[in-house]
mmCIF file of C-alpha atoms in Angstrom:
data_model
loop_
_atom_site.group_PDB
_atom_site.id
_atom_site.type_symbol
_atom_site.label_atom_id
_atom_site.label_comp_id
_atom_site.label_asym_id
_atom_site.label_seq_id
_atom_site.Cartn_x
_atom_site.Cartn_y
_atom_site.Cartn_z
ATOM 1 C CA UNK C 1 260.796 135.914 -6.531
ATOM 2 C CA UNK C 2 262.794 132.446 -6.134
ATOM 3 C CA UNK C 3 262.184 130.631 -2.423
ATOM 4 C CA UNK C 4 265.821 130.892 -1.828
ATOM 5 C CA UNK C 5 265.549 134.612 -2.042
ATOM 6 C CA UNK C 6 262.353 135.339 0.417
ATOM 7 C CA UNK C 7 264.618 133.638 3.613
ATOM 8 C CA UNK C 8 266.928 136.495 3.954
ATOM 9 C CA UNK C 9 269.066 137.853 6.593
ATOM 10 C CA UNK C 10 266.374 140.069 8.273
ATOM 11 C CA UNK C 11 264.117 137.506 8.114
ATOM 12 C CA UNK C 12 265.793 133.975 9.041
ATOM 13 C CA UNK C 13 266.133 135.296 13.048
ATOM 14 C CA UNK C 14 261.608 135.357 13.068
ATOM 15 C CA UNK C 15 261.310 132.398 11.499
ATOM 16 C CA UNK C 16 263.966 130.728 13.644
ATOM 17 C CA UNK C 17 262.219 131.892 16.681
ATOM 18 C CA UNK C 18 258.728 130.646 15.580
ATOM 19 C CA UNK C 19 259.703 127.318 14.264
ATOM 20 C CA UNK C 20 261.680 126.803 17.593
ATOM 21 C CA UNK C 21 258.813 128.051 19.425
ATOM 22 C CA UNK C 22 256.093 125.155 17.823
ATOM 23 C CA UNK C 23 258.107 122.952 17.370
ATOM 24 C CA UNK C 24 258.723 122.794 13.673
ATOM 25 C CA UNK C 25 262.101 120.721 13.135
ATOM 26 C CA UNK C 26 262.049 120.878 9.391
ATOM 27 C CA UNK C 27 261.308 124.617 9.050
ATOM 28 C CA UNK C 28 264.682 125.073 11.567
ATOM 29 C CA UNK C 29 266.242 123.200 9.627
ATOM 30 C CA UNK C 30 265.611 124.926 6.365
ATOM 31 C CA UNK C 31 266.770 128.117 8.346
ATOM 32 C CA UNK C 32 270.040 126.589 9.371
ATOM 33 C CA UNK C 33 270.906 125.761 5.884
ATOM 34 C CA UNK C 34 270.564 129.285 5.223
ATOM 35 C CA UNK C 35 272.338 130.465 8.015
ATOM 36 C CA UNK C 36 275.424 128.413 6.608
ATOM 37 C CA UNK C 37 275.375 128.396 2.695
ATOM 38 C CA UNK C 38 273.840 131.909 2.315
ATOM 39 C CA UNK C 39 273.798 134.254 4.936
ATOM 40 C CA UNK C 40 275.967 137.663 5.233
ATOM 41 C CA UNK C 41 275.284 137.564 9.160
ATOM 42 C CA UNK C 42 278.399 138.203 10.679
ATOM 43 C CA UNK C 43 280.016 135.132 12.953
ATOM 44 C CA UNK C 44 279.070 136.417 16.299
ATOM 45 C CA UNK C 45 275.059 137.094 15.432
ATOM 46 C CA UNK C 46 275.042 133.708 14.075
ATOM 47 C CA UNK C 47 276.923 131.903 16.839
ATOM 48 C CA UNK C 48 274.420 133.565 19.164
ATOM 49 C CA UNK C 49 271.433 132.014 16.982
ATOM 50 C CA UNK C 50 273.296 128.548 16.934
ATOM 51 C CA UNK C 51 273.915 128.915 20.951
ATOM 52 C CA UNK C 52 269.817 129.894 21.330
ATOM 53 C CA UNK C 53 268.439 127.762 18.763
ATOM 54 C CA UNK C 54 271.099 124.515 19.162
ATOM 55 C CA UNK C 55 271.676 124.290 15.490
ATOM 56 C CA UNK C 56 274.640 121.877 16.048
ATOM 57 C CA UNK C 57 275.656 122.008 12.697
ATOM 58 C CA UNK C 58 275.736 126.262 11.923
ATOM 59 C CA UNK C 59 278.039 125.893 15.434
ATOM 60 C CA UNK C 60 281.114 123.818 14.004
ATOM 61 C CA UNK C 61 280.536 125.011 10.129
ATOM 62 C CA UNK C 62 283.294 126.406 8.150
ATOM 63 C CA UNK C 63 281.374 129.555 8.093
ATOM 64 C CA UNK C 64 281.741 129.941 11.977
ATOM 65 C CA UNK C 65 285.204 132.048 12.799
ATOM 66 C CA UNK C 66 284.072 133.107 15.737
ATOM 67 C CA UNK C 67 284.420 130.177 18.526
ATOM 68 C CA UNK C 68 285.148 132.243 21.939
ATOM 69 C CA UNK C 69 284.076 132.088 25.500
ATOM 70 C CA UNK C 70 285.776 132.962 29.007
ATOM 71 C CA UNK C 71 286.161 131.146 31.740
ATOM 72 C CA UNK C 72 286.075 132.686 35.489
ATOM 73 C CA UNK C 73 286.351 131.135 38.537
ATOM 74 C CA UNK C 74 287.626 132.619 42.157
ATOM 75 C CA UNK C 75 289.836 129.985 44.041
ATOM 76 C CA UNK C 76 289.917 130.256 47.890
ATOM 77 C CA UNK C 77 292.261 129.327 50.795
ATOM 78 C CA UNK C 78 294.955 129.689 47.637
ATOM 79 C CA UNK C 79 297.362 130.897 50.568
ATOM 80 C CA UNK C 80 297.211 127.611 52.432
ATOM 81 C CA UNK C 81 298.034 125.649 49.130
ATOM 82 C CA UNK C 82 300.755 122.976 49.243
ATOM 83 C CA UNK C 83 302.828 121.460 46.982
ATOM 84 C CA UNK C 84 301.345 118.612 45.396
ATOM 85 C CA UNK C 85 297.470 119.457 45.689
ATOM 86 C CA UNK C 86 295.539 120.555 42.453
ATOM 87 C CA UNK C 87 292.523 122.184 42.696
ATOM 88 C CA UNK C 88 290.448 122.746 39.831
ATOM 89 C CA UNK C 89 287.278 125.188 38.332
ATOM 90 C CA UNK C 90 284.109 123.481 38.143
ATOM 91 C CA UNK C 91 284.095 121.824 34.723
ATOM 92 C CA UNK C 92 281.995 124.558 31.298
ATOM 93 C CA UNK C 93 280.757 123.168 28.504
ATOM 94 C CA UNK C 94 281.400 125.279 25.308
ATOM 95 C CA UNK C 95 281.639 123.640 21.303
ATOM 96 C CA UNK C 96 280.872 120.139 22.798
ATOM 97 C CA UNK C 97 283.823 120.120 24.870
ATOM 98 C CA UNK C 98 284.399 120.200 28.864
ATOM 99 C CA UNK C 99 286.861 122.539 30.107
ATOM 100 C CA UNK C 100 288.137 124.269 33.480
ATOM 101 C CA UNK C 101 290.967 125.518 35.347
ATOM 102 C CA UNK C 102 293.844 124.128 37.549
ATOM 103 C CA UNK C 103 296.069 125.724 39.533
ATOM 104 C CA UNK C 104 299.149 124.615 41.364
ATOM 105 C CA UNK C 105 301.749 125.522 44.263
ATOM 106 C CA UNK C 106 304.977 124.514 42.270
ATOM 107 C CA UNK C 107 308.505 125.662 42.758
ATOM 108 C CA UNK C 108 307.481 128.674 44.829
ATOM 109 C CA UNK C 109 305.361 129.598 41.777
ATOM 110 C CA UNK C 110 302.026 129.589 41.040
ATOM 111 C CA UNK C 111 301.569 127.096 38.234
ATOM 112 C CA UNK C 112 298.106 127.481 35.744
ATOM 113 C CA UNK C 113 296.708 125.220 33.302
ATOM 114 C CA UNK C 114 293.552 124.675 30.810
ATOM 115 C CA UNK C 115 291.916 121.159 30.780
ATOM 116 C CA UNK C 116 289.595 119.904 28.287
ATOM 117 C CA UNK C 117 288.323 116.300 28.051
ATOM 118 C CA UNK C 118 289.514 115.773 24.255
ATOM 119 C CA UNK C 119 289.312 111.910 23.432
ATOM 120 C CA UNK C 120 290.956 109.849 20.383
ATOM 121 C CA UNK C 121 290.801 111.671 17.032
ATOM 122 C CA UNK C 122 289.771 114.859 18.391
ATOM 123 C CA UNK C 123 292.086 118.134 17.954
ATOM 124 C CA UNK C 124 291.016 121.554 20.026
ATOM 125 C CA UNK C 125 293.090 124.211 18.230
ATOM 126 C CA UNK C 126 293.704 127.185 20.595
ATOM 127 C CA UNK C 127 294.677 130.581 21.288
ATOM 128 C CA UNK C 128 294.301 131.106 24.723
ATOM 129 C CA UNK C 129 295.217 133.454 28.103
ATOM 130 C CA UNK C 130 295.466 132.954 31.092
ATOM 131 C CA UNK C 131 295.692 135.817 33.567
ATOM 132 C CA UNK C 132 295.156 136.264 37.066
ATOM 133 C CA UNK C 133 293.269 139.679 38.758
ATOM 134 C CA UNK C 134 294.204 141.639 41.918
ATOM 135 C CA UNK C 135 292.579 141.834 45.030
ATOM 136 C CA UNK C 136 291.861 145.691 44.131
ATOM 137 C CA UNK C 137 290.982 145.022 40.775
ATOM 138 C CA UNK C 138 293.968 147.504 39.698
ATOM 139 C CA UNK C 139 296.511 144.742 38.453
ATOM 140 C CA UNK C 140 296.494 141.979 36.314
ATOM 141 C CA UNK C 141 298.881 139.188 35.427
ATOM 142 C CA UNK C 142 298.525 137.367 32.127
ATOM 143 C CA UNK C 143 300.439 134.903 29.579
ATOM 144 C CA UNK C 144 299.295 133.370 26.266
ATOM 145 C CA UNK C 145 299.705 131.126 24.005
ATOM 146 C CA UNK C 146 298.444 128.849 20.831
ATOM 147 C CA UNK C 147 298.485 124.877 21.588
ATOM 148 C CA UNK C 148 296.296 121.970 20.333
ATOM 149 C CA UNK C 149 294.673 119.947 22.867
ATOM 150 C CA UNK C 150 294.477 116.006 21.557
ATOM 151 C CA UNK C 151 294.615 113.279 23.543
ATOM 152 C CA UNK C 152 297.758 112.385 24.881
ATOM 153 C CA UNK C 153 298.229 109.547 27.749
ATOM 154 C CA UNK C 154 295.926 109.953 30.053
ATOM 155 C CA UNK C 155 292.889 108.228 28.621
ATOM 156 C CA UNK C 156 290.422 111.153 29.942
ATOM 157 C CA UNK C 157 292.581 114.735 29.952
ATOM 158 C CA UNK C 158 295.061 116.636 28.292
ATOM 159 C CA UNK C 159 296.062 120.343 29.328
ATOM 160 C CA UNK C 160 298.322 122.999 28.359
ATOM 161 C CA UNK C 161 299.825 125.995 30.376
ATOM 162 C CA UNK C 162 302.712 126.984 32.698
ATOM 163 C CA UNK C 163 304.548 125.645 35.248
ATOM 164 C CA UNK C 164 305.722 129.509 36.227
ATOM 165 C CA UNK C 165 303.138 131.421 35.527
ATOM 166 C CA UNK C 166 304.135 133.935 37.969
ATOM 167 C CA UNK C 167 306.380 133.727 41.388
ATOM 168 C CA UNK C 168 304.037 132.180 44.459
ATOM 169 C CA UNK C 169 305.297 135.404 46.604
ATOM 170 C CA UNK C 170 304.256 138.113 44.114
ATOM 171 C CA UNK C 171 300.766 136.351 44.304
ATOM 172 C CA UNK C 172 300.771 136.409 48.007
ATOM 173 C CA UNK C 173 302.061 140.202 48.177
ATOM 174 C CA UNK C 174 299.807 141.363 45.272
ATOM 175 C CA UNK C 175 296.692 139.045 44.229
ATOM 176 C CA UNK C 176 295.217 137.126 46.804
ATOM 177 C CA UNK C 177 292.416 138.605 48.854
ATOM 178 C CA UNK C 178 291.491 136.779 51.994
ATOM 179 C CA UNK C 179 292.727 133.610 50.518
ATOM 180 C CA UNK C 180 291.109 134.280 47.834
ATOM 181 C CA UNK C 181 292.412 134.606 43.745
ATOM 182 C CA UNK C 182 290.607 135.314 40.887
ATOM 183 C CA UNK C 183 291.315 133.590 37.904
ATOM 184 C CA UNK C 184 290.223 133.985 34.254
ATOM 185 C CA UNK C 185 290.843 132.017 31.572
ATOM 186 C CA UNK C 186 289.513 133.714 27.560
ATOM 187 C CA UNK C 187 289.542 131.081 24.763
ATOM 188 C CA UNK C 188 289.528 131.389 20.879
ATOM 189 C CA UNK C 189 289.292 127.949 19.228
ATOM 190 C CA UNK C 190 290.751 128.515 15.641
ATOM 191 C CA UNK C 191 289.614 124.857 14.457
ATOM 192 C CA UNK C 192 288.016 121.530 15.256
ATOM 193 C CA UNK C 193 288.906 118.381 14.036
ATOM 194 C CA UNK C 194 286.721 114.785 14.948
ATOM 195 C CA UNK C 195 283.557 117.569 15.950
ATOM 196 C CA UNK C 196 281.912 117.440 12.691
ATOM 197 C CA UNK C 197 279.604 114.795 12.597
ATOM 198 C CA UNK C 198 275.875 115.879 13.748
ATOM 199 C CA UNK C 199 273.902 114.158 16.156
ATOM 200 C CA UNK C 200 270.578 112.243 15.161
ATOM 201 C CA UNK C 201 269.173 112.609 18.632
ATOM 202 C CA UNK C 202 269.763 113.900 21.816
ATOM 203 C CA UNK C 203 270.162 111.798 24.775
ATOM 204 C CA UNK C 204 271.714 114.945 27.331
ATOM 205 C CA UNK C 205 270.005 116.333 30.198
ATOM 206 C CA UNK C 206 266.850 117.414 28.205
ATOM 207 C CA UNK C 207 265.783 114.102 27.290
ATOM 208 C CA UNK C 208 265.656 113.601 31.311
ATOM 209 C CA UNK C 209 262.327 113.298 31.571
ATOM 210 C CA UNK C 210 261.563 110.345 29.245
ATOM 211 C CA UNK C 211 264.571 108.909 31.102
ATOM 212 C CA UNK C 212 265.245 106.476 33.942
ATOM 213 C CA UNK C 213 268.602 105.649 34.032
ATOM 214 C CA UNK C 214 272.063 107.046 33.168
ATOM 215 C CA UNK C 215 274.493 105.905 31.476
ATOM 216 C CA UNK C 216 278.202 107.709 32.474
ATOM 217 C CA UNK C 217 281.128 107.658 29.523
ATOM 218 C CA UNK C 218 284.160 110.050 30.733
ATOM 219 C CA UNK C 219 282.523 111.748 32.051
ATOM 220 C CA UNK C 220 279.598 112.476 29.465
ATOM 221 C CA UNK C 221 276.233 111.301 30.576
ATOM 222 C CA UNK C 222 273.574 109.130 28.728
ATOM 223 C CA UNK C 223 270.067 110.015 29.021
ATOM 224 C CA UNK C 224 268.136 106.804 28.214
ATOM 225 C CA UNK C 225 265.530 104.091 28.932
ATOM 226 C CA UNK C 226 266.022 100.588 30.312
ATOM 227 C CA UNK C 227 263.031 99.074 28.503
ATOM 228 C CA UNK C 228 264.263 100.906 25.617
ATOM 229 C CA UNK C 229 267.211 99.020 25.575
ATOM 230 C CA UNK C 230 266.633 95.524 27.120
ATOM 231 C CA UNK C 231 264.521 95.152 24.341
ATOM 232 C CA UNK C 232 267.302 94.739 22.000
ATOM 233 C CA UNK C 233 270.313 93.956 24.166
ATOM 234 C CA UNK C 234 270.190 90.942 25.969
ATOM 235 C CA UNK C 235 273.560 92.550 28.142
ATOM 236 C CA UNK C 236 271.426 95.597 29.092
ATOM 237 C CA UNK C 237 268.358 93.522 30.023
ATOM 238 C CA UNK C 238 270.538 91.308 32.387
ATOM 239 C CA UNK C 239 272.689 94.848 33.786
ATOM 240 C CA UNK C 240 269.163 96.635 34.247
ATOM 241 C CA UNK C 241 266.706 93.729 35.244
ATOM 242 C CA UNK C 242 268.647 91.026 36.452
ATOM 243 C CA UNK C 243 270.373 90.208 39.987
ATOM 244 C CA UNK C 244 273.281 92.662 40.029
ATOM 245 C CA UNK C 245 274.026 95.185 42.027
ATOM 246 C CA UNK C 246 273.595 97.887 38.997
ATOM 247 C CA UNK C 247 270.092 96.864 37.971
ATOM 248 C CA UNK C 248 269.081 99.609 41.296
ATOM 249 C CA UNK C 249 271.471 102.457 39.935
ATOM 250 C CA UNK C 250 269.729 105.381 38.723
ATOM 251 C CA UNK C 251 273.654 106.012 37.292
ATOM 252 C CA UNK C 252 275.595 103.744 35.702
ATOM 253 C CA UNK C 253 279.311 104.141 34.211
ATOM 254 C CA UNK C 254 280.404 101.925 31.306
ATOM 255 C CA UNK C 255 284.038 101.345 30.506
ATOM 256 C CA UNK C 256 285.680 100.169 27.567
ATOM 257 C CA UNK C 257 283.523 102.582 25.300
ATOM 258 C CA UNK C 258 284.517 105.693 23.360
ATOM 259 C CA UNK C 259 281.195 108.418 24.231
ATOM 260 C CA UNK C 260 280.868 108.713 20.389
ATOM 261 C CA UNK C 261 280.663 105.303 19.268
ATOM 262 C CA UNK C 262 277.597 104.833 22.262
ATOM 263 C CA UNK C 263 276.257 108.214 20.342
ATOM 264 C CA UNK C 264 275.650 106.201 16.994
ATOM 265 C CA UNK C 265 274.814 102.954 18.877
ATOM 266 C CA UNK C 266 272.041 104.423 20.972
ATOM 267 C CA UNK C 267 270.987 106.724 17.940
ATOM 268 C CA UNK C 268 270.189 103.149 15.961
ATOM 269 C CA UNK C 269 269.156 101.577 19.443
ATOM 270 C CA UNK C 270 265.815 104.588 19.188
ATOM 271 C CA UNK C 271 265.582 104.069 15.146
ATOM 272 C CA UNK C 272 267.657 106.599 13.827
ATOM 273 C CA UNK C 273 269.383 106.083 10.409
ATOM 274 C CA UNK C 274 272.888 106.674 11.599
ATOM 275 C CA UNK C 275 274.112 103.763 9.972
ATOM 276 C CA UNK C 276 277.161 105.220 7.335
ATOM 277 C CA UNK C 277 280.157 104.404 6.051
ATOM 278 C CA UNK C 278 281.394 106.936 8.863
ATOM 279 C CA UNK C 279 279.879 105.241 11.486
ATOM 280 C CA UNK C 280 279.132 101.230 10.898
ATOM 281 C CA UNK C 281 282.283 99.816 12.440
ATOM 282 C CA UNK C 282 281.727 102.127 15.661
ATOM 283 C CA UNK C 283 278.352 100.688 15.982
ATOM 284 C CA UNK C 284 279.210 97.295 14.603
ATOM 285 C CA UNK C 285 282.062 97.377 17.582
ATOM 286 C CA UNK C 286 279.330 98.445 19.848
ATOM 287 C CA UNK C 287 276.366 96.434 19.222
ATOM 288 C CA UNK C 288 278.642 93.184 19.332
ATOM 289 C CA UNK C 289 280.312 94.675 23.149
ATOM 290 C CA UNK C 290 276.504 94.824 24.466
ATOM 291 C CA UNK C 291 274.872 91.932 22.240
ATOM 292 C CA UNK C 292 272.675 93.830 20.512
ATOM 293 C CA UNK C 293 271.795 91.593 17.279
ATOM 294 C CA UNK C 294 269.662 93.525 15.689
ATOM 295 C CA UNK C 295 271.906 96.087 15.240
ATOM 296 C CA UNK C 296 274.582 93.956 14.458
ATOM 297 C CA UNK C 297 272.162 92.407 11.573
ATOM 298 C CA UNK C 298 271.378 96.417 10.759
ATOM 299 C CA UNK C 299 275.456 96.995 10.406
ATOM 300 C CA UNK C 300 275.489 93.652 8.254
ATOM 301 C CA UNK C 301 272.992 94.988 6.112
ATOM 302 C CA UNK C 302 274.683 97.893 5.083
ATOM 303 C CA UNK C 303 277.930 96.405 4.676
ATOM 304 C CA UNK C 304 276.148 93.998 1.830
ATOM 305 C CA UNK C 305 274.085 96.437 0.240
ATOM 306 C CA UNK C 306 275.367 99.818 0.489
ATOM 307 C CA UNK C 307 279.206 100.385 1.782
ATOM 308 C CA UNK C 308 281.576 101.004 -0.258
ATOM 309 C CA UNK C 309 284.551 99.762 1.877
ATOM 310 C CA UNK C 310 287.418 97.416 0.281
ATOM 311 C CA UNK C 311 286.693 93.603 0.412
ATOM 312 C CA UNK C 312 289.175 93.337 2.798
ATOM 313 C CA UNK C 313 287.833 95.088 5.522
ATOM 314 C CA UNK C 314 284.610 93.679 4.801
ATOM 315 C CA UNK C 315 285.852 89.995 5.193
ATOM 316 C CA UNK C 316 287.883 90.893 8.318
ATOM 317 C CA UNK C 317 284.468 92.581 9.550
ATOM 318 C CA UNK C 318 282.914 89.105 8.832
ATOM 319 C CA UNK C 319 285.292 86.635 10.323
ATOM 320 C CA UNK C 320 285.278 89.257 13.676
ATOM 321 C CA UNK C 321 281.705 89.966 14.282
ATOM 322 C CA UNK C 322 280.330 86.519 12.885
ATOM 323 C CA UNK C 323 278.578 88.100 9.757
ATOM 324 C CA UNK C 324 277.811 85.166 7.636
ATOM 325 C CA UNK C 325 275.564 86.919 4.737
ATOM 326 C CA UNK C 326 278.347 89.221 4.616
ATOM 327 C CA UNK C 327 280.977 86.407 4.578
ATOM 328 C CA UNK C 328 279.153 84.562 1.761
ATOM 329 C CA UNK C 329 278.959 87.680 -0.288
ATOM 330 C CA UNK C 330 282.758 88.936 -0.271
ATOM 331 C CA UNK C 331 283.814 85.309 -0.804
ATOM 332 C CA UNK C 332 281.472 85.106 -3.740
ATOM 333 C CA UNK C 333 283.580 88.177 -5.259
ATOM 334 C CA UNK C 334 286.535 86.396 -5.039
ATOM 335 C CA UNK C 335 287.392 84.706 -8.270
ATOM 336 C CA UNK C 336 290.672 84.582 -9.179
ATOM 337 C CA UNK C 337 294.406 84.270 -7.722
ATOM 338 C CA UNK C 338 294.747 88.052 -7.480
ATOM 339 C CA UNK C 339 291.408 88.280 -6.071
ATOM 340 C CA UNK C 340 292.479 85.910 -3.442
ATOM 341 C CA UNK C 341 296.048 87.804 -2.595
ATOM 342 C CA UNK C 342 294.292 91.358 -2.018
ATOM 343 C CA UNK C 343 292.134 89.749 0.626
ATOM 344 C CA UNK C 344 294.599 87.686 2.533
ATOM 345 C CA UNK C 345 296.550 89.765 5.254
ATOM 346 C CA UNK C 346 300.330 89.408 5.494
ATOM 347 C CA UNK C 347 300.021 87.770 8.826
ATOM 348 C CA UNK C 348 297.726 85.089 8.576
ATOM 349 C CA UNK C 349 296.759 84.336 12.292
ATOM 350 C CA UNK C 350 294.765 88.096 12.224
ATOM 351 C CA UNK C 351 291.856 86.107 9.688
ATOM 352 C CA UNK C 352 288.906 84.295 10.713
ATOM 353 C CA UNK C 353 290.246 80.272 10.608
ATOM 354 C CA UNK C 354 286.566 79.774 8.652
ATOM 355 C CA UNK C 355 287.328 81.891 5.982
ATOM 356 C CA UNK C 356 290.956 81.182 5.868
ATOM 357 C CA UNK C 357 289.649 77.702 5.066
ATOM 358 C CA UNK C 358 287.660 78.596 2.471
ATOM 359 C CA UNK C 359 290.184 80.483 0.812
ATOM 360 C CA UNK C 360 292.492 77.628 0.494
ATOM 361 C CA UNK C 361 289.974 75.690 -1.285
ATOM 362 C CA UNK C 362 289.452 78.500 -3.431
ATOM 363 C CA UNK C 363 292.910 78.312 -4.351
ATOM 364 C CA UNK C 364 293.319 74.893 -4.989
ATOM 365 C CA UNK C 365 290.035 75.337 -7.200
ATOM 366 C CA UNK C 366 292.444 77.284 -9.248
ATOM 367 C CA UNK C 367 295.596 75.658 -9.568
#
């Protein structure tokens, strides 16, 4: 009988639970290959094995149709609401992103809306409704609809729903109880886009242990060591160890960062390969923010050896982040007039003055 054939359906579930049980990385791993290429398991058994078992990838594969969850929250004093205040469910988790409820006083209606904490290049296709319950549990008020949640303005939120859900004296008369309205939300996400890549490492709440600081990124938190990185970023050893008011935070929030670009950094910063042609500029951008130059040299190293990206990009990479192997080696590939006119932006003042200089001499090596 082939290997392939003696992990089967009836099987995979044991296995799963044993591997997870001591340990065994590889042999879960093994099992959530299966679980995508070759299993018959229907969606919802295997989202409930990806959900147990956090097998990241099985839960945003193409073979996964079944992304659903509900949301339920009871707001009080809803009576006493006034125009203009926004309260909000305490913030779920589900498929990597953050989502809750808010509710509004508006026009003498009650107004509802989803949130999620999408960020650039993300899309969160929905179908969603939104209903609201009696106080006797006898009547129910829903709407739904299909929207895509992306980033739009507001650096940290977007949110769809309705301004009129239903009139604010029908929900007085019929669905609050004491002050009190319950609210449900029930979610099918039809497709993710910007989800897909799979993390090297960990660095959420379960990683608290062999932590001793945090570090806060809209609102996702960093798990993570301060000797772990002072060693390799001179910023981090002055923000942790030095004089400022920070270096006695347990908590710390970083601006000017995207939460997925610190992913990849940090995943390099504890010796994870994560270094792609996916992934090297986020670090790159990164590792020069938070003077890290190891990882900057690690970034550089790839670029020479390995990526495949046009020399273009490469030599802007190289003028920005002060690569000067790199540098050397894209200007060695330039050899002739054409060479020189796929390199050279339209506007000139976006290249490096060093290697615009060098460029002119190759040119008038040529004439």
């Amino acid at each position: 009988m082939q290997k392939t054939q003696l992990m089967v359906d009836y099987t995979v579930e044991g296995i799963l639970q044993i591997a997870d049980m001591y340990e065994t990385p590889l042999a879960v791993k093994k099992c959530e290959n299966y679980l995508i290429k070759g299993s018959k398991l229907g969606s919802k058994k295997m989202l409930e094995l990806a959900e147990k078992y956090r097998l990241e990838e099985l839960k945003f594969s193409d073979s996964m149709t079944e992304r659903e969850f509900t949301l339920k929250y009871i707001f009080k004093d809803v009576g006493e609401l006034k125009d203009g205040r926004r309260p909000y469910s305490p913030e779920e988790e589900h498929f990597r992103v953050n989502w809750k409820i808010e509710i509004r006083k508006k026009e003498n209606h009650l107004a509802m809306y989803l949130h999620t904490n999408v960020i650039e290049n993300q899309q969160v296709h929905v179908d969603y409704t939104m209903k609201i319950i009696s106080k006797n549990k006898g009547k129910t008020h829903l709407k739904s609809a299909t929207n895509v949640f992306e980033k739009q303005g507001d650096p940290l939120r977007d949110n769809w729903g309705w301004h009129k859900f239903i009139e604010w004296k029908t929900v007085e008369e019929e669905y609050l109880d004491d002050g009190k309205l319950e609210v449900e939300s029930h979610v099918k996400i039809t497709k993710m886009i910007g989800f897909t890549r799979e993390k090297l490492r960990s660095f959420g709440e379960e990683t608290k242990q062999f932590s001793d600081v945090i570090l806060k990124v809209m609102g996702r938190k960093f798990y993570v060591s301060k000797l772990s990185l002072s060693s390799q970023s001179p910023y981090f050893a002055t923000l942790f160890l030095g004089q400022f008011q920070e270096s006695g935070k347990s908590e710390i929030e970083l601006k000017d960062v995207n939460p997925e670009d610190l992913q990849c950094y940090l995943e390099v910063i504890y010796l994870e390969d994560a270094i792609d042609e996916t992934t090297v500029l986020q670090i790159l951008t990164v590792a020069d923010m938070y003077d890290t130059p190891i990882i900057v040299k690690k970034c550089e190293k790839f670029l020479v050896k390995e990526s495949e990206m046009e020399l273009k990009k490469k030599l802007e990479l190289a003028g920005k982040y002060r690569l000067e192997e790199l540098r050397k080696v894209c200007l060695d590939q330039i050899k002739t007039k054409e060479d020189i006119q796929t390199v050279v932006p339209e506007n000139l003042d976006e290249m490096d003055r060093e290697i615009l200089g060098e460029l002119f001499k190759k040119t008038l090596s040529l004439i």
